[in-house]
């Protein structure tokens, strides 16, 4: 698969990152290399093999519907860079 | 040519219903509404590194219960996927959802439309977690985030684009809301956001088979607004089509202040959510036995009960439909009907004076304290002619609500028992005849319809205690 600068921009956009032209080129080359490496796997014949969704064998790991484990608000807000006594705060999300 | 004959409206509805569990979908925080902001949060909700989600058993059960009631195929092998996008009220940067592999496939909800019974076909019902809440107007410079709601279990019920009028959409949401409440899987409260609806609306020429460009309308916080928003959109799109202007694929928001919609964003790029199976959550399998158990524990559904009430107990369609309006009302009727065969009278009581009492006190049958047994005695008291219906409903019922004792004893102590003692009745009848010589003369000349007037007068002077049947007989005898 050929990695294009457009793809890098798309990925950057999805990740809320922005790259300079130089960085975009560097990422393009790096990613191209990685994909080429992984593409080696496509040589394996997987006809008739179900995709592996989960690494473990565990199924039906469920919990009872019980209230437990909440922390208090002071603790909850502790690591937030912007906050008041009640809320997490983030730069204004433009509405409308 | 009428525009409505030229075009067909195509509507698909997405309803998010909050499951009535105690705790969140993947951790133990409470989901109770109205708590102080950011107090129902755990490290899992806050997406702290190293925390692991674990699926709530009850939420799965509720989703299956709803799926069975909506005639869906229940999928045996299930897993959760991550839907990746950034938004401040989504702490993990992804929403855990079943989007790609729903727990319930297909199915339908039956509605009563103006053209009779109709099936609204479902595409799927899937489970997912809710996001937190962004509050935009509390602070001048920042958006405030409350994560109490983040992780609340939801089911999304998605119809096929098979609805063609706002009225049918209205009926569908009404039925669905009733159904989730009936099953006890969601409280159905649209004002608090426990039930939310998005409408996808498009318009095409009548003979056209491909769908027109659709718009999605969000923020519909009442059933009435769903209808209004669809009406507004249909008219707006038809206007564009008539002028030959393009319809833009958009997400729009309903403005309840003036019943219009406005564009929130154009869908330029198709969204790229990069779904993949959540590696932190084990898949879950549902056995035939598990599904069967839920099916057997399902309460009789409104349509079924209505049918029983009309065919076996002889209620009218109207009465049965009203009794089955919610489950607590149907349950109450059921428990009274089990001990009292005056079914029609029970229905009359429930849809008349008792409904009025409940409305006045703004309560439902869940908080109605009159025991079915006491209520049954009250019904009998009237059926046996011991107390007249209007006296029983206006005087005896309010007293019963205060005391909850035997209605017959109470009626006697309040002097409400109907008098059928001829001597007493004669006194009242004579009094009325003496007071209305003109009317009596008219009656004697042949205006027999006046008998009702005399009976009414006797009723008045006796303060409702006179047995109207005996009074009528007495009057006829005395005036002949």
Coordinates of C-alpha atoms in Angstrom, one line a residue:
Chain A
X1 CA 0.0 0.0 0.0
X2 CA 1.3 3.4 -0.9
X3 CA 1.2 6.0 1.9
X4 CA 0.4 9.5 0.7
X5 CA 0.8 12.9 2.3
X6 CA -2.9 13.2 2.2
X7 CA -3.3 10.1 4.3
X8 CA -0.8 11.5 6.9
X9 CA -2.9 14.7 7.0
X10 CA -6.0 12.7 7.5
X11 CA -4.5 10.7 10.4
X12 CA -3.1 13.9 11.9
X13 CA -6.5 15.4 11.7
X14 CA -8.2 12.4 13.4
X15 CA -5.6 12.5 16.1
X16 CA -6.0 16.3 16.6
X17 CA -2.3 16.8 15.7
X18 CA -0.8 19.1 13.2
X19 CA 2.5 18.5 11.3
X20 CA 4.7 20.8 9.3
X21 CA 5.4 19.9 5.7
X22 CA 8.7 18.5 6.8
X23 CA 7.2 16.4 9.5
X24 CA 4.5 15.1 7.1
X25 CA 7.2 13.9 4.8
X26 CA 9.1 12.2 7.6
X27 CA 6.0 10.5 8.9
X28 CA 5.1 9.4 5.4
X29 CA 8.5 7.7 4.9
X30 CA 8.4 6.1 8.4
X31 CA 4.8 4.8 8.0
X32 CA 5.6 3.5 4.5
X33 CA 8.4 1.5 6.0
X34 CA 6.2 0.1 8.8
X35 CA 3.4 -0.9 6.4
X36 CA 5.8 -2.6 4.0
X37 CA 7.1 -4.6 7.0
X38 CA 3.7 -5.6 8.1
X39 CA 2.6 -6.4 4.5
X40 CA 4.9 -9.3 4.7
X41 CA 2.1 -11.0 6.7
X42 CA -0.2 -10.9 3.7
X43 CA 1.9 -13.6 2.1
X44 CA 0.4 -16.1 4.6
X45 CA -2.6 -17.9 3.2
X46 CA -5.5 -17.3 5.6
X47 CA -8.3 -18.8 3.5
X48 CA -11.0 -20.3 5.8
X49 CA -9.5 -18.9 9.0
X50 CA -11.8 -16.8 11.2
X51 CA -10.4 -13.4 12.1
X52 CA -9.0 -13.3 15.7
X53 CA -10.9 -10.7 17.5
X54 CA -9.6 -11.2 21.0
X55 CA -6.3 -12.4 22.2
X56 CA -7.6 -14.3 25.3
X57 CA -10.1 -17.2 25.5
X58 CA -12.2 -15.5 28.2
X59 CA -15.9 -15.1 27.5
X60 CA -18.8 -13.8 29.5
X61 CA -16.8 -11.8 32.0
X62 CA -19.7 -10.0 33.5
X63 CA -20.4 -8.1 36.7
X64 CA -23.4 -7.8 38.9
X65 CA -25.3 -4.5 38.7
X66 CA -24.0 -3.1 41.9
X67 CA -23.0 0.5 42.8
X68 CA -19.4 0.6 43.9
X69 CA -16.0 2.2 43.1
X70 CA -16.8 5.8 42.7
X71 CA -14.3 8.4 43.9
X72 CA -15.1 11.8 45.4
X73 CA -15.1 14.9 43.3
X74 CA -11.9 16.4 44.7
X75 CA -10.1 13.2 43.7
X76 CA -11.8 13.1 40.4
X77 CA -10.8 16.6 39.4
X78 CA -7.3 16.4 40.9
X79 CA -5.3 15.7 37.8
X80 CA -7.2 18.1 35.5
X81 CA -5.2 21.1 34.3
X82 CA -8.2 23.4 34.2
X83 CA -11.0 23.0 36.6
X84 CA -13.1 24.7 39.4
X85 CA -14.6 23.0 42.4
X86 CA -17.3 21.3 40.3
X87 CA -16.3 20.9 36.7
X88 CA -13.5 19.8 34.4
X89 CA -13.0 22.7 32.0
X90 CA -11.9 22.7 28.4
X91 CA -11.4 25.4 25.8
X92 CA -14.9 26.6 24.7
X93 CA -16.4 24.2 22.3
X94 CA -18.0 26.4 19.6
X95 CA -21.8 25.9 19.4
X96 CA -24.0 26.5 16.4
Chain B
X1 CA -51.2 18.9 -8.2
X2 CA -50.9 18.6 -4.5
X3 CA -47.3 18.5 -3.4
X4 CA -48.0 15.6 -0.9
X5 CA -49.3 13.6 -3.9
X6 CA -46.1 14.3 -5.8
X7 CA -43.5 13.5 -3.1
X8 CA -43.0 10.8 -0.5
X9 CA -41.4 11.6 2.9
X10 CA -39.0 8.9 4.1
X11 CA -38.3 8.8 7.8
X12 CA -35.9 6.6 9.9
X13 CA -35.8 7.1 13.6
X14 CA -32.9 6.4 16.0
X15 CA -34.0 6.2 19.7
X16 CA -31.5 6.1 22.5
X17 CA -33.0 4.6 25.6
X18 CA -31.2 4.7 28.9
X19 CA -31.3 1.3 30.6
X20 CA -32.8 1.4 34.1
X21 CA -29.9 -0.3 35.8
X22 CA -28.4 0.8 39.1
X23 CA -24.8 1.1 37.8
X24 CA -23.0 2.1 34.6
X25 CA -22.4 -0.2 31.6
X26 CA -18.8 -1.0 32.4
X27 CA -18.2 0.1 36.0
X28 CA -20.0 0.5 39.3
X29 CA -20.9 4.3 39.3
X30 CA -24.5 5.1 40.0
X31 CA -26.5 6.3 37.0
X32 CA -29.1 8.2 39.1
X33 CA -30.2 11.4 37.4
X34 CA -29.7 14.8 39.0
X35 CA -26.6 14.1 41.2
X36 CA -24.0 16.9 41.9
X37 CA -21.7 17.1 38.8
X38 CA -18.7 14.8 38.7
X39 CA -19.7 12.7 41.8
X40 CA -20.8 9.6 40.0
X41 CA -17.3 8.9 38.5
X42 CA -14.7 6.3 39.0
X43 CA -11.2 5.8 37.5
X44 CA -12.9 3.7 34.8
X45 CA -15.3 6.5 33.8
X46 CA -12.5 9.0 33.9
X47 CA -10.4 6.8 31.6
X48 CA -7.4 6.7 33.9
X49 CA -4.6 4.5 32.5
X50 CA -4.6 0.9 33.6
X51 CA -8.3 0.7 34.4
X52 CA -10.4 -2.0 32.9
X53 CA -14.1 -2.1 32.0
X54 CA -16.4 -5.0 32.9
X55 CA -19.8 -5.5 31.4
X56 CA -23.0 -5.1 33.5
X57 CA -25.0 -8.3 33.4
X58 CA -28.3 -6.5 34.0
X59 CA -27.8 -4.2 31.0
X60 CA -27.4 -7.2 28.7
X61 CA -30.5 -8.8 30.1
X62 CA -32.5 -5.6 29.6
X63 CA -31.3 -5.3 26.0
X64 CA -32.4 -8.9 25.3
X65 CA -35.7 -8.3 27.0
X66 CA -36.4 -5.4 24.8
X67 CA -35.2 -7.3 21.7
X68 CA -37.6 -10.2 22.4
X69 CA -40.5 -7.8 23.0
X70 CA -39.7 -6.2 19.6
X71 CA -39.6 -9.5 17.8
X72 CA -35.9 -9.3 17.0
X73 CA -33.5 -12.0 16.3
X74 CA -31.2 -12.2 19.4
X75 CA -27.6 -12.5 18.4
X76 CA -25.7 -15.3 20.3
X77 CA -22.1 -14.1 19.9
X78 CA -21.5 -10.6 20.9
X79 CA -18.6 -8.2 21.4
X80 CA -18.1 -4.5 22.0
X81 CA -16.2 -2.3 19.6
X82 CA -14.5 1.0 20.0
X83 CA -15.8 4.0 18.0
X84 CA -13.0 6.4 17.9
X85 CA -13.5 10.2 17.9
X86 CA -12.4 13.1 20.1
X87 CA -14.8 15.2 22.0
X88 CA -14.3 16.7 25.5
X89 CA -17.1 14.8 27.1
X90 CA -15.8 11.5 25.9
X91 CA -12.9 10.8 28.3
X92 CA -11.4 7.7 26.6
X93 CA -11.3 9.2 23.1
X94 CA -13.6 6.4 22.0
X95 CA -17.1 5.3 22.8
X96 CA -17.6 1.6 23.5
X97 CA -20.5 0.5 21.3
X98 CA -21.8 -2.5 19.5
X99 CA -22.4 -0.5 16.4
X100 CA -21.0 -3.1 14.0
X101 CA -22.5 -6.1 15.7
X102 CA -25.8 -5.4 17.4
X103 CA -27.2 -7.7 20.1
X104 CA -30.7 -7.6 18.4
X105 CA -31.3 -7.7 14.7
X106 CA -34.5 -6.9 12.7
X107 CA -37.8 -7.0 14.5
X108 CA -40.7 -4.6 14.5
X109 CA -43.0 -2.5 16.7
X110 CA -46.7 -2.5 16.0
X111 CA -48.5 0.9 15.9
X112 CA -52.0 2.1 15.5
X113 CA -52.1 4.4 12.6
X114 CA -55.0 6.2 10.9
X115 CA -55.0 3.4 8.3
X116 CA -55.1 0.7 11.0
X117 CA -52.4 -1.5 12.5
X118 CA -48.9 -1.1 11.0
X119 CA -45.6 -2.6 11.7
X120 CA -42.6 -0.3 11.9
X121 CA -39.6 -2.4 10.9
X122 CA -36.5 -2.2 13.0
X123 CA -33.0 -2.5 11.6
X124 CA -31.4 -3.3 14.9
X125 CA -31.1 -2.6 18.7
X126 CA -27.5 -2.2 19.9
X127 CA -25.9 -1.5 23.3
X128 CA -23.5 1.4 23.9
X129 CA -22.3 3.7 26.6
X130 CA -23.4 7.3 26.9
X131 CA -21.0 10.3 26.8
X132 CA -20.7 12.9 29.5
X133 CA -22.3 16.3 29.4
X134 CA -20.8 19.5 28.0
X135 CA -22.2 22.7 29.5
X136 CA -21.5 25.6 27.2
X137 CA -23.1 28.5 29.0
X138 CA -21.9 28.2 32.6
X139 CA -18.6 29.9 32.0
X140 CA -17.6 32.7 29.7
X141 CA -14.3 31.3 28.6
X142 CA -14.5 27.5 29.0
X143 CA -16.9 24.6 28.3
X144 CA -17.6 22.8 31.6
X145 CA -17.7 19.0 31.6
X146 CA -19.8 16.8 33.9
X147 CA -18.9 13.1 33.5
X148 CA -21.7 11.6 35.7
X149 CA -23.5 10.5 32.6
X150 CA -20.4 9.1 30.9
X151 CA -20.7 5.3 30.7
X152 CA -24.5 5.1 31.3
X153 CA -25.9 2.0 29.5
X154 CA -28.0 2.8 26.4
X155 CA -29.7 0.9 23.8
X156 CA -30.1 2.5 20.4
X157 CA -33.2 1.3 18.6
X158 CA -32.9 2.0 14.9
X159 CA -35.8 1.7 12.4
X160 CA -35.6 1.1 8.7
X161 CA -36.4 4.1 6.6
X162 CA -39.9 2.8 6.4
X163 CA -42.0 5.6 8.1
X164 CA -43.8 8.0 5.7
X165 CA -45.6 10.4 7.9
X166 CA -44.9 12.5 11.0
X167 CA -48.0 11.1 12.5
X168 CA -46.7 7.5 12.2
X169 CA -43.4 8.6 13.7
X170 CA -45.4 10.1 16.6
X171 CA -47.3 6.9 17.1
X172 CA -44.1 4.8 16.9
X173 CA -42.3 6.8 19.6
X174 CA -45.4 6.7 21.7
X175 CA -45.6 2.9 21.4
X176 CA -41.9 2.4 21.9
X177 CA -41.9 4.7 25.0
X178 CA -44.8 2.7 26.4
X179 CA -43.1 -0.6 25.7
X180 CA -39.7 0.3 27.4
X181 CA -41.6 1.5 30.4
X182 CA -43.8 -1.6 30.4
X183 CA -40.8 -3.9 30.3
X184 CA -39.1 -1.9 33.1
X185 CA -36.0 -1.4 31.0
X186 CA -36.2 2.4 30.7
X187 CA -38.1 5.1 32.6
X188 CA -39.0 6.7 29.3
X189 CA -38.5 10.3 30.6
X190 CA -37.7 12.4 27.6
X191 CA -37.3 15.7 29.6
X192 CA -34.4 14.1 31.6
X193 CA -33.0 12.6 28.5
X194 CA -33.6 8.9 29.4
X195 CA -35.3 8.6 26.0
X196 CA -33.8 10.6 23.1
X197 CA -34.7 10.6 19.5
X198 CA -32.9 11.6 16.3
X199 CA -34.9 11.7 13.0
X200 CA -33.5 11.0 9.6
X201 CA -35.7 12.7 7.0
X202 CA -35.5 12.7 3.2
X203 CA -38.0 13.3 0.4
X204 CA -38.3 11.7 -3.0
X205 CA -40.7 11.7 -5.9
X206 CA -43.5 9.2 -5.4
X207 CA -42.3 6.7 -8.0
X208 CA -38.7 7.0 -7.1
X209 CA -37.0 3.9 -5.6
X210 CA -33.7 5.4 -4.4
X211 CA -33.7 7.6 -1.3
X212 CA -33.2 11.3 -1.4
X213 CA -30.4 13.2 0.4
X214 CA -31.2 12.9 4.1
X215 CA -30.9 15.3 7.0
X216 CA -30.5 14.2 10.6
X217 CA -32.4 16.2 13.2
X218 CA -31.2 16.1 16.8
X219 CA -32.3 17.4 20.1
X220 CA -35.9 16.2 20.0
X221 CA -36.8 16.1 23.6
X222 CA -40.5 15.4 23.4
X223 CA -42.7 13.2 21.1
X224 CA -44.5 16.3 19.9
X225 CA -41.3 17.9 18.9
X226 CA -40.3 14.8 16.8
X227 CA -43.5 15.3 14.9
X228 CA -43.0 19.1 14.5
X229 CA -39.4 18.7 13.4
X230 CA -40.3 16.2 10.7
X231 CA -43.2 18.4 9.5
X232 CA -40.8 21.3 9.3
X233 CA -38.0 19.4 7.5
X234 CA -40.4 17.8 5.0
X235 CA -41.7 21.2 4.1
X236 CA -38.3 22.7 3.9
X237 CA -36.9 20.0 1.7
X238 CA -39.9 19.9 -0.6
X239 CA -39.5 23.7 -0.9
X240 CA -35.9 23.2 -2.0
X241 CA -36.8 20.5 -4.5
X242 CA -39.6 22.6 -6.0
X243 CA -37.2 25.5 -6.6
X244 CA -34.6 23.1 -8.0
X245 CA -32.1 23.8 -5.3
X246 CA -29.9 21.1 -3.9
X247 CA -30.6 19.4 -0.6
X248 CA -27.4 19.3 1.5
X249 CA -26.7 16.3 3.8
X250 CA -26.7 17.9 7.2
X251 CA -27.1 17.5 10.9
X252 CA -29.7 19.9 12.1
X253 CA -31.0 20.9 15.5
X254 CA -34.6 21.5 16.5
X255 CA -35.4 24.9 18.0
X256 CA -38.4 24.3 20.3
X257 CA -38.9 28.1 20.7
X258 CA -40.2 28.5 17.1
X259 CA -40.6 24.9 15.9
X260 CA -37.9 25.2 13.2
X261 CA -34.6 23.5 12.6
X262 CA -31.1 25.0 12.0
X263 CA -27.9 23.5 10.6
X264 CA -25.4 22.3 13.1
X265 CA -22.8 20.9 10.6
X266 CA -22.6 19.8 7.0
X267 CA -21.5 16.2 6.5
X268 CA -18.6 16.9 4.1
X269 CA -16.4 14.0 5.0
X270 CA -17.8 10.6 5.8
X271 CA -16.9 10.1 9.4
X272 CA -14.0 7.9 10.1
X273 CA -14.6 6.1 13.4
X274 CA -12.1 3.3 12.9
X275 CA -14.2 0.6 14.7
X276 CA -12.4 -2.3 16.1
X277 CA -13.1 -4.9 18.8
X278 CA -12.3 -3.6 22.3
X279 CA -9.4 -5.7 23.5
X280 CA -10.2 -4.8 27.1
X281 CA -13.6 -6.5 27.1
X282 CA -14.2 -10.2 26.7
X283 CA -16.9 -11.2 24.2
X284 CA -20.2 -12.5 25.6
X285 CA -22.2 -15.4 24.4
X286 CA -25.9 -15.9 25.0
X287 CA -27.2 -19.4 25.3
X288 CA -30.6 -20.6 24.0
X289 CA -31.5 -21.3 27.7
X290 CA -30.6 -17.8 28.8
X291 CA -32.8 -16.3 26.0
X292 CA -35.6 -18.7 26.8
X293 CA -35.6 -17.7 30.5
X294 CA -35.9 -14.1 29.7
X295 CA -38.7 -14.8 27.2
X296 CA -40.6 -16.7 29.8
X297 CA -40.2 -14.0 32.5
X298 CA -41.5 -11.4 30.1
X299 CA -44.7 -9.7 31.3
X300 CA -47.8 -9.9 29.0
X301 CA -47.4 -7.1 26.5
X302 CA -50.0 -4.3 26.1
X303 CA -51.4 -5.6 22.8
X304 CA -51.8 -9.1 24.3
X305 CA -53.5 -7.8 27.4
X306 CA -55.8 -5.6 25.4
X307 CA -56.9 -8.5 23.4
X308 CA -57.6 -10.6 26.5
X309 CA -59.5 -7.7 28.1
X310 CA -61.8 -7.2 25.0
X311 CA -62.3 -10.9 24.0
X312 CA -62.5 -12.6 27.4
X313 CA -63.7 -9.8 29.8
X314 CA -65.9 -8.0 27.3
X315 CA -64.3 -4.5 27.6
X316 CA -64.7 -2.1 24.7
X317 CA -61.7 -1.4 22.5
X318 CA -61.5 2.1 24.0
X319 CA -61.7 1.0 27.6
X320 CA -59.1 -1.8 27.1
X321 CA -56.7 0.5 25.3
X322 CA -57.0 3.1 28.1
X323 CA -56.5 0.5 30.8
X324 CA -53.4 -0.8 29.0
X325 CA -52.0 2.7 28.7
X326 CA -49.4 1.8 31.3
X327 CA -48.4 -1.4 33.0
X328 CA -49.3 -0.3 36.6
X329 CA -52.9 0.5 35.4
X330 CA -53.2 -2.8 33.6
X331 CA -51.8 -4.7 36.6
X332 CA -54.3 -3.0 38.9
X333 CA -57.2 -3.8 36.7
X334 CA -56.0 -7.4 36.5
X335 CA -55.8 -7.8 40.3
X336 CA -59.3 -6.4 40.8
X337 CA -60.7 -8.4 37.9
X338 CA -59.3 -11.5 39.5
X339 CA -61.7 -11.1 42.5
X340 CA -64.6 -9.2 40.9
X341 CA -66.6 -10.1 37.8
X342 CA -68.1 -6.6 37.1
X343 CA -65.4 -5.9 34.6
X344 CA -67.1 -3.1 32.8
X345 CA -67.9 -1.4 36.1
X346 CA -64.2 -1.7 37.2
X347 CA -63.1 -0.1 34.0
X348 CA -65.6 2.7 34.4
X349 CA -64.4 3.4 37.9
X350 CA -60.7 3.3 36.8
X351 CA -61.2 5.5 33.8
X352 CA -63.5 7.9 35.6
X353 CA -63.2 8.8 39.3
X354 CA -60.0 7.0 39.9
X355 CA -58.2 8.5 37.0
X356 CA -59.4 11.9 38.1
X357 CA -58.2 11.2 41.6
X358 CA -54.8 10.2 40.3
X359 CA -54.5 13.3 38.1
X360 CA -55.5 15.6 40.9
X361 CA -52.8 14.2 43.1
X362 CA -50.4 13.8 40.2
X363 CA -49.6 10.2 41.1
X364 CA -49.8 6.9 39.2
X365 CA -51.1 3.5 40.1
X366 CA -47.8 2.7 41.6
X367 CA -48.6 5.2 44.4
X368 CA -52.3 4.4 44.6
X369 CA -53.0 3.0 48.0
X370 CA -56.5 1.7 47.7
X371 CA -56.2 -2.1 47.9
X372 CA -57.8 -4.1 45.1
X373 CA -59.9 -5.8 47.6
X374 CA -61.3 -2.6 49.1
X375 CA -61.8 -1.2 45.6
X376 CA -63.7 -4.4 44.6
X377 CA -66.1 -3.9 47.6
X378 CA -66.6 -0.3 46.5
X379 CA -67.6 -1.5 43.0
X380 CA -70.0 -4.0 44.5
X381 CA -71.6 -1.5 46.8
X382 CA -72.7 0.5 43.7
X383 CA -73.5 -2.6 41.6
X384 CA -75.8 -3.8 44.4
X385 CA -77.5 -0.4 44.4
X386 CA -76.5 0.3 48.0
X387 CA -74.7 3.5 47.2
X388 CA -75.4 5.6 44.1
X389 CA -72.4 6.0 41.7
X390 CA -72.0 9.7 41.9
X391 CA -72.2 9.7 45.7
X392 CA -69.7 6.8 45.8
X393 CA -67.2 8.5 43.5
X394 CA -67.6 12.1 44.9
X395 CA -68.0 11.4 48.6
X396 CA -67.1 7.8 49.5
X397 CA -63.9 7.5 47.4
X398 CA -62.1 10.6 48.9
X399 CA -63.0 9.3 52.4
X400 CA -61.8 5.8 51.5
X401 CA -58.5 7.3 50.4
X402 CA -58.0 8.8 53.8
X403 CA -59.1 5.8 55.8
X404 CA -58.8 2.7 53.6
X405 CA -61.5 0.8 55.6
X406 CA -64.4 -1.3 54.5
X407 CA -66.5 0.8 52.1
X408 CA -69.9 -0.5 53.3
X409 CA -69.1 0.4 57.0
X410 CA -67.7 3.7 55.9
X411 CA -70.7 4.5 53.7
X412 CA -73.0 3.7 56.6
X413 CA -71.1 5.9 59.1
X414 CA -71.1 8.7 56.6
X415 CA -74.8 8.3 56.0
X416 CA -74.3 7.7 52.3
X417 CA -76.2 4.4 51.9
X418 CA -79.0 4.6 49.5
X419 CA -82.4 4.7 51.1
X420 CA -84.9 2.1 49.8
X421 CA -87.2 2.4 52.7
X422 CA -90.6 3.3 51.2
X423 CA -91.7 5.5 54.0
X424 CA -88.7 7.7 53.8
X425 CA -88.8 7.8 50.0
X426 CA -92.5 8.8 50.1
X427 CA -91.6 11.8 52.2
X428 CA -89.2 13.1 49.6
X429 CA -91.4 12.2 46.7
X430 CA -94.4 14.0 48.2
X431 CA -92.3 17.0 49.0
X432 CA -91.2 17.3 45.3
X433 CA -94.8 16.8 44.0
X434 CA -96.0 19.5 46.4
X435 CA -93.3 21.9 45.3
X436 CA -93.9 21.6 41.5
X437 CA -97.6 21.8 40.9
X438 CA -97.2 23.3 37.3
X439 CA -94.9 20.5 36.2
X440 CA -97.2 17.9 37.8
X441 CA -100.1 19.2 35.8
X442 CA -98.1 19.1 32.6
X443 CA -97.0 15.5 33.3
X444 CA -100.6 14.5 33.9
X445 CA -101.6 16.1 30.6
X446 CA -99.2 13.6 28.9
X447 CA -95.7 15.2 29.1
X448 CA -94.3 11.9 30.5
X449 CA -90.7 13.0 29.8
X450 CA -90.9 15.1 33.0
X451 CA -90.4 12.0 35.1
X452 CA -86.6 12.5 34.8
X453 CA -87.0 16.0 36.3
X454 CA -88.9 14.7 39.3
X455 CA -86.4 11.9 39.9
X456 CA -83.6 14.5 39.7
X457 CA -85.4 16.7 42.3
X458 CA -85.9 13.8 44.7
X459 CA -82.3 13.0 44.3
X460 CA -81.5 16.6 45.2
X461 CA -83.7 16.8 48.3
X462 CA -82.4 13.4 49.5
X463 CA -78.8 14.5 48.9
X464 CA -78.3 11.6 46.6
X465 CA -79.5 9.0 49.1
X466 CA -82.8 8.0 47.4
X467 CA -82.7 4.9 45.3
X468 CA -83.6 6.3 41.8
X469 CA -85.2 3.1 40.6
X470 CA -87.6 3.0 43.5
X471 CA -88.2 6.7 43.3
X472 CA -89.2 6.4 39.7
X473 CA -91.7 3.6 40.5
X474 CA -93.1 5.6 43.4
X475 CA -93.5 8.7 41.3
X476 CA -95.2 6.9 38.5
X477 CA -97.7 5.4 40.9
X478 CA -98.4 8.6 42.6
X479 CA -98.8 10.7 39.5
X480 CA -101.0 8.3 37.5

